[in-house]
C-alpha positions as MATLAB code, in Angstrom:
seq = 'XXXXXXXXXXXXXXXXXXXXXXXXXXXXXXXXXXXXXXXXXXXXXXXXXXXXXXXXXXXXXXXXXXXXXXXXXXXXXXXXXXXXXXXXXXXXXXXXXXXXXXXXXXXXXXXXXXXXXXXXXXXXXXXXXXXXXXXXXXXXXXXXXXXXXXXXXXX';
ca = [
       0.614   18.576    4.445;
       4.312   17.643    4.443;
       3.461   13.945    4.736;
       1.008   14.205    1.834;
       3.620   15.954   -0.295;
       6.244   13.308    0.515;
       3.746   10.527   -0.226;
       2.881   12.093   -3.568;
       6.569   12.340   -4.514;
       7.276    8.790   -3.381;
       4.300    7.236   -5.104;
       4.947    9.227   -8.250;
       8.389    7.621   -8.384;
       6.798    4.164   -8.105;
       4.299    4.862  -10.878;
       1.374    4.537   -8.476;
      -0.830    7.255   -7.099;
      -2.966    7.010   -4.011;
      -6.506    8.300   -4.085;
      -8.099    8.757   -0.680;
     -11.473    7.010   -0.639;
     -12.439    8.158    2.832;
     -11.458    8.539    6.467;
     -12.991    8.205    9.924;
     -11.862   10.035   13.045;
     -10.789    7.865   15.969;
      -9.536   10.449   18.495;
     -10.493   14.120   18.756;
      -7.511   16.486   19.067;
      -7.924   20.071   20.332;
      -4.924   21.258   18.343;
      -4.177   19.879   14.890;
      -6.020   17.217   12.933;
      -7.755   14.305   14.669;
      -6.243   10.812   14.706;
      -7.984    8.838   11.975;
      -8.150    5.742    9.855;
      -7.830    6.443    6.136;
      -8.668    4.242    3.179;
      -6.620    4.829    0.023;
      -7.039    3.215   -3.396;
      -4.011    2.268   -5.499;
      -4.274    0.976   -9.064;
      -1.575   -1.612   -9.760;
       0.730    0.166  -12.242;
       1.686   -3.074  -14.034;
      -1.675   -4.902  -13.959;
      -4.588   -3.025  -15.495;
      -7.900   -3.871  -13.852;
      -6.620   -4.423  -10.282;
      -7.120   -1.875   -7.503;
      -5.836   -2.268   -3.948;
      -7.561   -0.610   -1.009;
      -5.322   -0.006    2.004;
      -6.652    1.153    5.374;
      -4.253    2.484    7.967;
      -3.999    4.767   10.962;
      -2.861    8.373   10.542;
      -1.622   10.218   13.597;
      -3.087   13.668   14.161;
      -2.293   16.408   16.623;
       0.436   18.963   16.133;
       3.064   16.418   15.037;
       0.650   14.765   12.628;
      -0.382   18.100   11.154;
       3.265   18.987   10.543;
       4.133   15.571    9.107;
       6.456   14.736   11.996;
       4.415   11.957   13.665;
       5.106    8.268   13.253;
       2.006    6.369   12.133;
       1.246    2.941   13.580;
       2.509   -0.126   11.723;
      -0.890   -1.792   11.351;
      -2.564   -1.737    7.937;
      -5.122   -3.817    6.097;
      -5.359   -4.504    2.367;
      -8.007   -5.721   -0.035;
      -7.302   -5.933   -3.764;
     -10.085   -6.527   -6.262;
     -10.631   -6.787   -9.970;
     -12.104   -3.454  -11.074;
     -11.976   -4.034  -14.824;
     -10.626   -6.469  -17.407;
      -7.241   -7.726  -16.198;
      -4.482   -6.950  -18.666;
      -0.797   -7.642  -18.081;
       1.131   -5.993  -20.929;
       4.617   -7.101  -19.805;
       5.959  -10.076  -17.834;
       5.887   -9.619  -14.060;
       8.569  -10.437  -11.512;
       7.742  -13.349   -9.209;
       7.763  -10.824   -6.359;
       7.786   -7.053   -6.781;
       7.188   -3.986   -4.621;
       4.175   -2.210   -6.062;
       3.674    0.741   -3.697;
       5.577    2.365   -0.874;
       4.729    5.300    1.350;
       6.510    6.918    4.277;
       4.681    6.614    7.586;
       7.273    8.525    9.593;
       9.490   11.442    8.703;
      12.621    9.390    8.043;
      12.768    5.691    8.766;
       9.408    3.916    8.530;
       7.571    2.860    5.364;
       4.330    1.134    4.491;
       4.900   -1.283    1.624;
       2.705   -3.294   -0.721;
       4.306   -6.259   -2.478;
       2.793   -8.278   -5.356;
       3.602  -11.990   -5.583;
       2.580  -14.289   -8.413;
       1.110  -17.692   -7.548;
       1.637  -19.182  -11.017;
       0.187  -22.585  -10.088;
      -3.183  -21.007   -9.240;
      -2.921  -18.106  -11.752;
      -3.414  -15.668   -8.890;
      -1.919  -12.324   -7.890;
      -1.198  -12.094   -4.150;
      -0.735   -8.704   -2.501;
       0.742   -8.198    0.976;
       1.110   -5.021    3.014;
       3.557   -4.528    5.879;
       5.715   -1.812    7.385;
       9.450   -1.680    7.889;
      12.076    0.489    9.481;
      15.744    0.924    8.686;
      16.684   -1.222   11.694;
      13.596   -3.243   12.572;
      10.260   -3.739   10.825;
       6.964   -5.052   12.086;
       5.719   -8.613   11.597;
       2.148   -7.297   11.374;
       0.876   -7.728    7.846;
      -2.222   -8.223    5.749;
      -2.657  -10.288    2.591;
      -5.211  -10.513   -0.206;
      -5.418  -12.372   -3.507;
      -6.883  -11.647   -6.935;
      -7.526  -14.751   -9.049;
      -6.982  -14.284  -12.777;
      -9.058  -16.275  -15.267;
      -7.162  -19.209  -16.784;
      -7.617  -17.760  -20.292;
      -5.372  -14.858  -19.132;
      -2.150  -16.545  -18.028;
       0.139  -14.384  -15.908;
       3.411  -13.850  -17.799;
       6.515  -14.127  -15.593;
       9.970  -12.660  -16.131;
      12.606  -15.348  -16.609;
];
């Protein structure tokens, strides 16, 4: 509950809101929620028509139920065009789109959007970091944009 509340506050500040699509249990826990893999959907707040689906592990048990557990660093991402792509304002070459805490204090799951202007493509990458040391594990996906919709970049 605490983790969900923190995630809602964090994502609200970023302009993005996660919607849980589904979850599967991976380990049964006698006390507290089971360990699971969740799939959340995030609509890109600056690019209408693009939705990113992120799957990641959520730790259960007593610590997980209280929001005190540290979730694993592994995550996977797939972003797709879910409607007409519209980019109302120029984008940064690289910009953090979503962030969510995956431990009480120091660890975050991040999604970054990069613009591949040469190929008119939006590239999304997910990874986790800590205050001192992050994880090199990452996942990447790309959403090509039709040539008749050039991606405007900030100068």
